[in-house]
Short mmCIF file of C-alpha atoms and ligand atoms in Angstrom, two decimals:
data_model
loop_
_atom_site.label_atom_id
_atom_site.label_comp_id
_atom_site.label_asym_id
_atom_site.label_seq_id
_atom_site.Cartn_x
_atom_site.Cartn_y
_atom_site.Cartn_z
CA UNK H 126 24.12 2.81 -5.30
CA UNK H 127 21.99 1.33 -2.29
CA UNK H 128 23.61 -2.18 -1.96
CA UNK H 129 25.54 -1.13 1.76
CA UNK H 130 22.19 0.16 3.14
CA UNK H 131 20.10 -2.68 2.63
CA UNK H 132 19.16 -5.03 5.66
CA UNK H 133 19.96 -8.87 5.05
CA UNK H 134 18.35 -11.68 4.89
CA UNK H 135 15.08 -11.02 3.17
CA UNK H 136 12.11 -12.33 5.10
CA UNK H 137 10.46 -13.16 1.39
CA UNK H 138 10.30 -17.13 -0.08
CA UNK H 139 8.81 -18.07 -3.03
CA UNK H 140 5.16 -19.01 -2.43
CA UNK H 141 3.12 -20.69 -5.19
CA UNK H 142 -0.72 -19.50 -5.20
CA UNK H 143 -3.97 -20.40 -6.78
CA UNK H 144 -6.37 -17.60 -7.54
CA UNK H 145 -9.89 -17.55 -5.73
CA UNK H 146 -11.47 -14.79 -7.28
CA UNK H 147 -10.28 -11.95 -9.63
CA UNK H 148 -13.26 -9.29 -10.65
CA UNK H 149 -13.42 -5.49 -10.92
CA UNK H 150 -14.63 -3.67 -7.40
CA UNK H 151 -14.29 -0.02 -9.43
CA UNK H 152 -13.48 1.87 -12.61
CA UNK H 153 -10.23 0.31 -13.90
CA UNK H 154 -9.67 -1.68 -10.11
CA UNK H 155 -9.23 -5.20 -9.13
CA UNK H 156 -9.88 -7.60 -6.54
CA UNK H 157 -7.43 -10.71 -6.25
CA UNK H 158 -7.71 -13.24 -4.03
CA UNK H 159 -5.33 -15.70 -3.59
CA UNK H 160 -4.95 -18.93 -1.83
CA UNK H 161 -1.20 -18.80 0.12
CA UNK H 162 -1.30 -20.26 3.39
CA UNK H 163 2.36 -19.62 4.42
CA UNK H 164 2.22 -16.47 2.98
CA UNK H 165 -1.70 -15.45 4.78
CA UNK H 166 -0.30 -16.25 7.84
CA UNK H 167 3.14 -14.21 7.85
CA UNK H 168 1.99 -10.93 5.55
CA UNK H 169 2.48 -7.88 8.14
CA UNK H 170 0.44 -4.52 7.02
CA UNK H 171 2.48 -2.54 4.93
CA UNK H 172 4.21 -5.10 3.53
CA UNK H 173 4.19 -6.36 -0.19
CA UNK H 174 3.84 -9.34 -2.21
CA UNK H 175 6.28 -9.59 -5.81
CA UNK H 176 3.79 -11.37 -8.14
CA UNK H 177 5.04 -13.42 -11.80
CA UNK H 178 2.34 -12.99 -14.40
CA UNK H 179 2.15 -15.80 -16.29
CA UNK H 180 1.09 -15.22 -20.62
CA UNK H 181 4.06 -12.99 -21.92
CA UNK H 182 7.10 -15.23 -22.00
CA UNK H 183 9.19 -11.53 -22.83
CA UNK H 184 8.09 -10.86 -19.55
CA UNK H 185 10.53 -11.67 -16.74
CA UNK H 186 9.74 -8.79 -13.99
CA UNK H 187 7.54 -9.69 -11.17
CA UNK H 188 4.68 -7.01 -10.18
CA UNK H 189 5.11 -5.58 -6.65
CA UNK H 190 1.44 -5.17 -5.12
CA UNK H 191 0.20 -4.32 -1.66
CA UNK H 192 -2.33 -6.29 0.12
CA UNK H 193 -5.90 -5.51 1.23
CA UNK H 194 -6.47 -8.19 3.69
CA UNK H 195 -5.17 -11.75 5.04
CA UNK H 196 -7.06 -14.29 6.51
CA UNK H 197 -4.85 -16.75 7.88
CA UNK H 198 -7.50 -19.33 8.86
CA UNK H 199 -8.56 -19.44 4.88
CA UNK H 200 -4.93 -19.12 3.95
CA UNK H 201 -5.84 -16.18 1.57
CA UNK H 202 -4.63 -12.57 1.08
CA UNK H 203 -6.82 -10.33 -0.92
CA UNK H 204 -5.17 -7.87 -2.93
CA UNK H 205 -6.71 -4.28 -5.03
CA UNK H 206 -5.43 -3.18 -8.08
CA UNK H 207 -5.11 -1.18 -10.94
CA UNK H 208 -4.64 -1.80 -14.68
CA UNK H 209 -2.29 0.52 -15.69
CA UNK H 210 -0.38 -0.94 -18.55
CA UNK H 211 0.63 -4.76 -19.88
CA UNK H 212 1.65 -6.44 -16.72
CA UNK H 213 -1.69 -5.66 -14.26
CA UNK H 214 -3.48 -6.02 -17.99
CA UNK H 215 -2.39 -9.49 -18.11
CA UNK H 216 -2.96 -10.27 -13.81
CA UNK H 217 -7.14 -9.14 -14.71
CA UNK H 218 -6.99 -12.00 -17.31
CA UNK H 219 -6.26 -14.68 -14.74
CA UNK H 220 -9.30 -16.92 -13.65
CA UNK H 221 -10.15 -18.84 -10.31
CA UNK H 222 -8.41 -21.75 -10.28
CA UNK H 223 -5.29 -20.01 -12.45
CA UNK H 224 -2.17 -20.56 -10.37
CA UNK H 225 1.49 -19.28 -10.22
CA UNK H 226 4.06 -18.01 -7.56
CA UNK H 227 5.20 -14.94 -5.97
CA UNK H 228 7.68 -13.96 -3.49
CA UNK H 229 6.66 -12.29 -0.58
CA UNK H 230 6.44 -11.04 2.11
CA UNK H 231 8.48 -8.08 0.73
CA UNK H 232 9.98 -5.16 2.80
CA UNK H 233 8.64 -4.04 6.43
CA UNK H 234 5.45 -2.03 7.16
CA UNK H 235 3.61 0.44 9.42
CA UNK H 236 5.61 0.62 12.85
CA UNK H 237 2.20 2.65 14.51
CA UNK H 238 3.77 4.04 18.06
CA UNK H 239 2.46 1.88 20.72
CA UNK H 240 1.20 5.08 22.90
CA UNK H 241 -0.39 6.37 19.83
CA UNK H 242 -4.15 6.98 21.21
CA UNK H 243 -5.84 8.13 17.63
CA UNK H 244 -4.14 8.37 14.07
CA UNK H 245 -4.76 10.09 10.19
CA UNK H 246 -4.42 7.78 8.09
CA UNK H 247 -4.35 9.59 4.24
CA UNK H 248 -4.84 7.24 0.55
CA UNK H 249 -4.95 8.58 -2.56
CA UNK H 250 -5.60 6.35 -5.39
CA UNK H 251 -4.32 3.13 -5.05
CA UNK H 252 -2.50 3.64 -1.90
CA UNK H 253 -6.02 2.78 -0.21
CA UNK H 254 -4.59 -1.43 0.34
CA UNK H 255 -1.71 -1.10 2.50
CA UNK H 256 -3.60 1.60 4.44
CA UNK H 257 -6.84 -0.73 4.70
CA UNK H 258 -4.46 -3.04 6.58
CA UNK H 259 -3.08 -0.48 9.10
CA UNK H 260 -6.79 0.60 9.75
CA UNK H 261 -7.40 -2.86 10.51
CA UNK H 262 -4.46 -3.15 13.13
CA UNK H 263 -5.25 -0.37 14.63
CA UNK H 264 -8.99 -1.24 14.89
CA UNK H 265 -7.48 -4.65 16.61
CA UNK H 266 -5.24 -3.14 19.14
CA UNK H 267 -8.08 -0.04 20.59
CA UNK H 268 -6.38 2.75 18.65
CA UNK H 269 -9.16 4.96 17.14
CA UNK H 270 -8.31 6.36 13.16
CA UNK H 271 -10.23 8.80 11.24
CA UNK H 272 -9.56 8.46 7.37
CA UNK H 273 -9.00 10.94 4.32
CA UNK H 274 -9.79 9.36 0.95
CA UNK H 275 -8.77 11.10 -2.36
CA UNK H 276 -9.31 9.68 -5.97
CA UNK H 277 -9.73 11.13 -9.30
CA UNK H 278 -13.49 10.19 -9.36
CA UNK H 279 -16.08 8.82 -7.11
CA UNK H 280 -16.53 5.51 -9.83
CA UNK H 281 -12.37 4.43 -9.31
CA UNK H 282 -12.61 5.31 -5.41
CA UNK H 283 -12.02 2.12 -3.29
CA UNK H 284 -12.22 1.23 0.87
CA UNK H 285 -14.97 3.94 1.98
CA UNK H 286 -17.22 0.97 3.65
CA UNK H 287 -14.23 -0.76 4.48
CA UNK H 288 -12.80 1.78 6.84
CA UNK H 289 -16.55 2.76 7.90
CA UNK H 290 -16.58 -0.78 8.86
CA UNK H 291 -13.94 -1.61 11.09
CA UNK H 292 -15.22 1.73 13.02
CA UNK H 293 -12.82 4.89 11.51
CA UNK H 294 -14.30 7.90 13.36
CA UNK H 295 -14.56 10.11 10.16
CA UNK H 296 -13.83 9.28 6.57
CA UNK H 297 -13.84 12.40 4.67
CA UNK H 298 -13.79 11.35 0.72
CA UNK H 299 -12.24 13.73 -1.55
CA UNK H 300 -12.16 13.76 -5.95
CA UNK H 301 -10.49 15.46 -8.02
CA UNK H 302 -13.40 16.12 -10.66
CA UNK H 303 -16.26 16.91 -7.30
CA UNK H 304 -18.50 13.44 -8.67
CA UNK H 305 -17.89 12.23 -4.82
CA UNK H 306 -17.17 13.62 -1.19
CA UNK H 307 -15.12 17.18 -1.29
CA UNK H 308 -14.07 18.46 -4.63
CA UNK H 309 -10.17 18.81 -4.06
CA UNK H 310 -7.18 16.78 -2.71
CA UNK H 311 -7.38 14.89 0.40
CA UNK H 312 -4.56 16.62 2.05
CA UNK H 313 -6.94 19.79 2.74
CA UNK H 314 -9.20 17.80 5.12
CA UNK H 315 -5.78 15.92 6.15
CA UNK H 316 -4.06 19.59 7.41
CA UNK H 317 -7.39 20.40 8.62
CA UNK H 318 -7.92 17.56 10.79
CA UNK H 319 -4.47 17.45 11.52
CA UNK H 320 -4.44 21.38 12.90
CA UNK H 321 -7.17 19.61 15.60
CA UNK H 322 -3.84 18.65 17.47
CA UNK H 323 -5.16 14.94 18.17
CA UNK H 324 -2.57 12.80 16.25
CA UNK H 325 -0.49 11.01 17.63
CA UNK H 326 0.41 9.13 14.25
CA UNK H 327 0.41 9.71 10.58
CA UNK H 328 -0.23 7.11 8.21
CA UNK H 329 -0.39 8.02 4.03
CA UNK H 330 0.25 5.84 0.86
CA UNK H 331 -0.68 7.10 -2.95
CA UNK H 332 1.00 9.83 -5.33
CA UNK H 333 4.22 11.21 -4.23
CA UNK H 334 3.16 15.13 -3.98
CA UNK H 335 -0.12 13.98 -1.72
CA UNK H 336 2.42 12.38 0.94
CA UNK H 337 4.83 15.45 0.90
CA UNK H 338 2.19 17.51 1.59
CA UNK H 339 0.88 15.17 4.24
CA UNK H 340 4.83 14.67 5.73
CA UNK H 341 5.23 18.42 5.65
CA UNK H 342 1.78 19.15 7.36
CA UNK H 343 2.57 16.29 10.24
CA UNK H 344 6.12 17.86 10.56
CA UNK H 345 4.85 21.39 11.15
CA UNK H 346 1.94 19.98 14.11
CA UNK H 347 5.44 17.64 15.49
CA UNK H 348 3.47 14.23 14.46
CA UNK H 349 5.18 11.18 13.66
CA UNK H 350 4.31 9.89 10.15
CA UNK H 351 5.02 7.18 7.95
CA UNK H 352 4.56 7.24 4.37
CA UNK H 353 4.55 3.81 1.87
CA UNK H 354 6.36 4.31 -1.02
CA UNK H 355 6.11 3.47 -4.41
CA UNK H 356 9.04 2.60 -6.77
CA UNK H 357 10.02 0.42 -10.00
CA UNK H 358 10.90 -2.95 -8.45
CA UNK H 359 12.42 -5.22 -10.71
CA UNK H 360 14.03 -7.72 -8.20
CA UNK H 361 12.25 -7.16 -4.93
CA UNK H 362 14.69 -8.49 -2.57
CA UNK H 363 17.85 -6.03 -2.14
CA UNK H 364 19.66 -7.59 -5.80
CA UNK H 365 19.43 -4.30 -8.18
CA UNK H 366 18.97 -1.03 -7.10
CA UNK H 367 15.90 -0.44 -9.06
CA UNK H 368 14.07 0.85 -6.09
CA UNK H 369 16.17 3.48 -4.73
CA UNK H 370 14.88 5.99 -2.35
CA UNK H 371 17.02 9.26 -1.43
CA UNK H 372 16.61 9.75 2.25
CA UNK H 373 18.55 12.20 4.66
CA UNK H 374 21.05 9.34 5.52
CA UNK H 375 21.69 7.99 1.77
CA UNK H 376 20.30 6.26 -0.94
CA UNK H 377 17.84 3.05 0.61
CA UNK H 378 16.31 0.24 -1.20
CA UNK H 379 12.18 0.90 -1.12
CA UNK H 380 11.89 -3.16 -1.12
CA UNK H 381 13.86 -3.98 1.86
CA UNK H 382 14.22 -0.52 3.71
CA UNK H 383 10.55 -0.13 3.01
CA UNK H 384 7.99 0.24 1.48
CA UNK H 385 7.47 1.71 4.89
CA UNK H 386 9.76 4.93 5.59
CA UNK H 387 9.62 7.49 8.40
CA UNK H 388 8.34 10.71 6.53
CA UNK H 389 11.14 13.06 7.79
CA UNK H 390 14.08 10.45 6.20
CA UNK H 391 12.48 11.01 2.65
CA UNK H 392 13.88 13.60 0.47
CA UNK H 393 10.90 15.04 -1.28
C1 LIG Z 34 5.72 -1.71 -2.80
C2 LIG Z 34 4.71 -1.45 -3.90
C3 LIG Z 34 3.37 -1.71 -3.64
C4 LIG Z 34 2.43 -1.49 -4.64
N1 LIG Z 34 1.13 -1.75 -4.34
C5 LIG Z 34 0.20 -1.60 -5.29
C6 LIG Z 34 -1.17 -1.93 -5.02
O1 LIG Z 34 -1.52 -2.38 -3.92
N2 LIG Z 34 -2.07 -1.78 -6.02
C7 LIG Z 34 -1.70 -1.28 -7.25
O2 LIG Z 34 -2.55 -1.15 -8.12
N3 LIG Z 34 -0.41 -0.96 -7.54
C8 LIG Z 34 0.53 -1.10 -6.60
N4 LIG Z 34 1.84 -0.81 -6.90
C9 LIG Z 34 2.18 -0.32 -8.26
C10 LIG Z 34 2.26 -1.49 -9.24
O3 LIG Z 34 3.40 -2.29 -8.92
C11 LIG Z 34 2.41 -0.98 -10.69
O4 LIG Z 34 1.22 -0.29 -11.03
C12 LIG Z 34 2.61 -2.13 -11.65
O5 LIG Z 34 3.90 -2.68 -11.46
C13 LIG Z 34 2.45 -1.68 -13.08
O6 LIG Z 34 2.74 -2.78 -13.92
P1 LIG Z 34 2.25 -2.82 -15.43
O7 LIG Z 34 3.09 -3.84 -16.14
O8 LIG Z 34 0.78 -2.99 -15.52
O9 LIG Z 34 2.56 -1.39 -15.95
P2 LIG Z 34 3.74 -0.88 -16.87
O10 LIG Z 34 3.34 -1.13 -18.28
O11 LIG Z 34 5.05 -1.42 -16.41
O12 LIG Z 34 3.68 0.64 -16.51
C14 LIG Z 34 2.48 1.39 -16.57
C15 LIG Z 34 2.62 2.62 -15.73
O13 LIG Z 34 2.81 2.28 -14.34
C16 LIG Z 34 4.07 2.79 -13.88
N5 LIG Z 34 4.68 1.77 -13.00
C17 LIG Z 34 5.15 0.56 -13.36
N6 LIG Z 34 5.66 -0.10 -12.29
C18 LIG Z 34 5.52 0.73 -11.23
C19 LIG Z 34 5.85 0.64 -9.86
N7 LIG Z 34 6.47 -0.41 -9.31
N8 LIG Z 34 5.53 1.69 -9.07
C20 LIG Z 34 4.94 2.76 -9.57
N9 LIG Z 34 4.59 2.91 -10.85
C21 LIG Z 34 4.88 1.92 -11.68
C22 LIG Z 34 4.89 3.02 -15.12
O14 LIG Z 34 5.85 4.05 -14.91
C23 LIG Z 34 3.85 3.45 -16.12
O15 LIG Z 34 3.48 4.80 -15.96
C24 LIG Z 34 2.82 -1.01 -5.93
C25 LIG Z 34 4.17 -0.76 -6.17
C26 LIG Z 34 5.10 -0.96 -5.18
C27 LIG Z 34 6.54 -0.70 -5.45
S1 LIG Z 35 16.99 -3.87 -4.90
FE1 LIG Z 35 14.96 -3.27 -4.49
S2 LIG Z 35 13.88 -4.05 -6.17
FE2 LIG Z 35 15.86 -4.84 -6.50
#
């Protein structure tokens, strides 16, 4: 039971949204943009958007998604994802022009230290969005970032230009099957770097057993690290319990407590 740990009110309203542009950027991954001006202009990275699906009437759960990007001045947010079963199916059927609603912004994001002077930021997968953002932060307020990159092959990788772009110092790509970058995880290059003793803030979002590793390795060089979580959200706004996290001071809601959690308050 989380409902005493949750924090009240939550920041997300109902915004409704008309797709821009909806095409494939990589094996089995999507690129939504949507127009949202209220919701362009108050997304924070980190933070998540709860999206309804329109086409399956049996439906009623919303789809919890990261972002990529906002631009406030276009009133869009871009956001990357994968088709993984009926619901994200459905989202890669909707056309420019489409339009429905979502509530957002959900949870809190990256709290970066503000003396923090260069930071690892670790993706696996599809944890690459909410990352993208942080990179993008960072790049705004002076704080240099290298970048470890891990996906099952180099054709479903995403972001390696992106983070190249807004100036990441190294981006060392990892696959599972060798067809790009390092053949292995990401969190070898992660300790690696991290054993350089330059950190002064860890960053990682993808599967669960990649940010353990990466919370245990930050732990053992005394760096502070954040990890985004990922759990089944069927309300997205502190009403169910669906989300639940175990953390060393009780069970916390992922969707209001999070996505965003200090690394050491997760119980692997
Ligand atoms: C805060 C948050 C941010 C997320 N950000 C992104 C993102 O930026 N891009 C992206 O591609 N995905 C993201 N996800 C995961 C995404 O919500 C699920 O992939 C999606 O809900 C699957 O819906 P579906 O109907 O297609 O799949 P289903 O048919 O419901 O399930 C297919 C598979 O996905 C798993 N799954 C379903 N829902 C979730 C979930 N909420 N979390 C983890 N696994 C799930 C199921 O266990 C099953 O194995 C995020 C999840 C959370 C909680
Ligand atoms: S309480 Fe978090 S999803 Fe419902």
């Amino acid at each position: 039971m989380i409902g005493g740990t949750m924090p009240t009110p939550s920041p997300a309203r109902v915004h409704e949204f008309e797709v821009v542009l909806n095409e494939p950027i990589a094996d089995g991954v999507y690129a939504l943009v949507l127009h949202a001006p209220a919701l362009a202009a108050a997304l924070k990275p980190g933070q998540f958007v709860n999206i309804a699906v329109p086409g399956n009437a049996m439906s009623l759960l919303r789809i919890p998604l990261s972002y990529a990007s906002a631009d406030a001045e276009a009133g869009t947010a871009e956001i990357w994802y994968a088709v993984v079963g009926e619901g994200t199916e459905r989202l890669s059927q909707m056309k420019p022009g489409d339009t429905s609603d979502l509530l957002g912004p959900g949870g809190h994001g990256w709290t970066a230290p503000e003396d923090c002077q260069r930071a690892l930021l670790v993706a696996g997968g599809i944890g690459v969005p909410p990352v993208l953002c942080l990179a993008r932060e960072l790049a705004a307020r002076g704080v240099a970032f290298d970048v470890c990159l891990g996906a099952a092959s180099g054709s479903c990788m995403v972001g390696v230009e992106d983070f190249e772009a807004l100036g990441a110092g190294e981006v060392r790509v990892c696959t599972d099957d060798g067809s790009a970058g390092y053949h292995g995880f990401c969190t070898d290059p992660a300790a690696e770097l991290l054993a350089s003793g330059s950190y002064g803030y860890v960053a990682t979002c993808g599967p669960e057993p990649m940010m353990a590793k990466v919370a245990n390795a930050s732990a053992e060089v005394g760096v502070y690290c954040e990890v985004s979580l990922e759990r089944m959200m069927s309300c997205g706004f502190g009403a169910c319990s669906t989300c639940a996290v175990e953390t060393t001071s009780g069970m916390k809601g992922a969707c209001m407590c999070g996505p965003v959690f200090d690394a050491k308050e997760v119980v692997w």
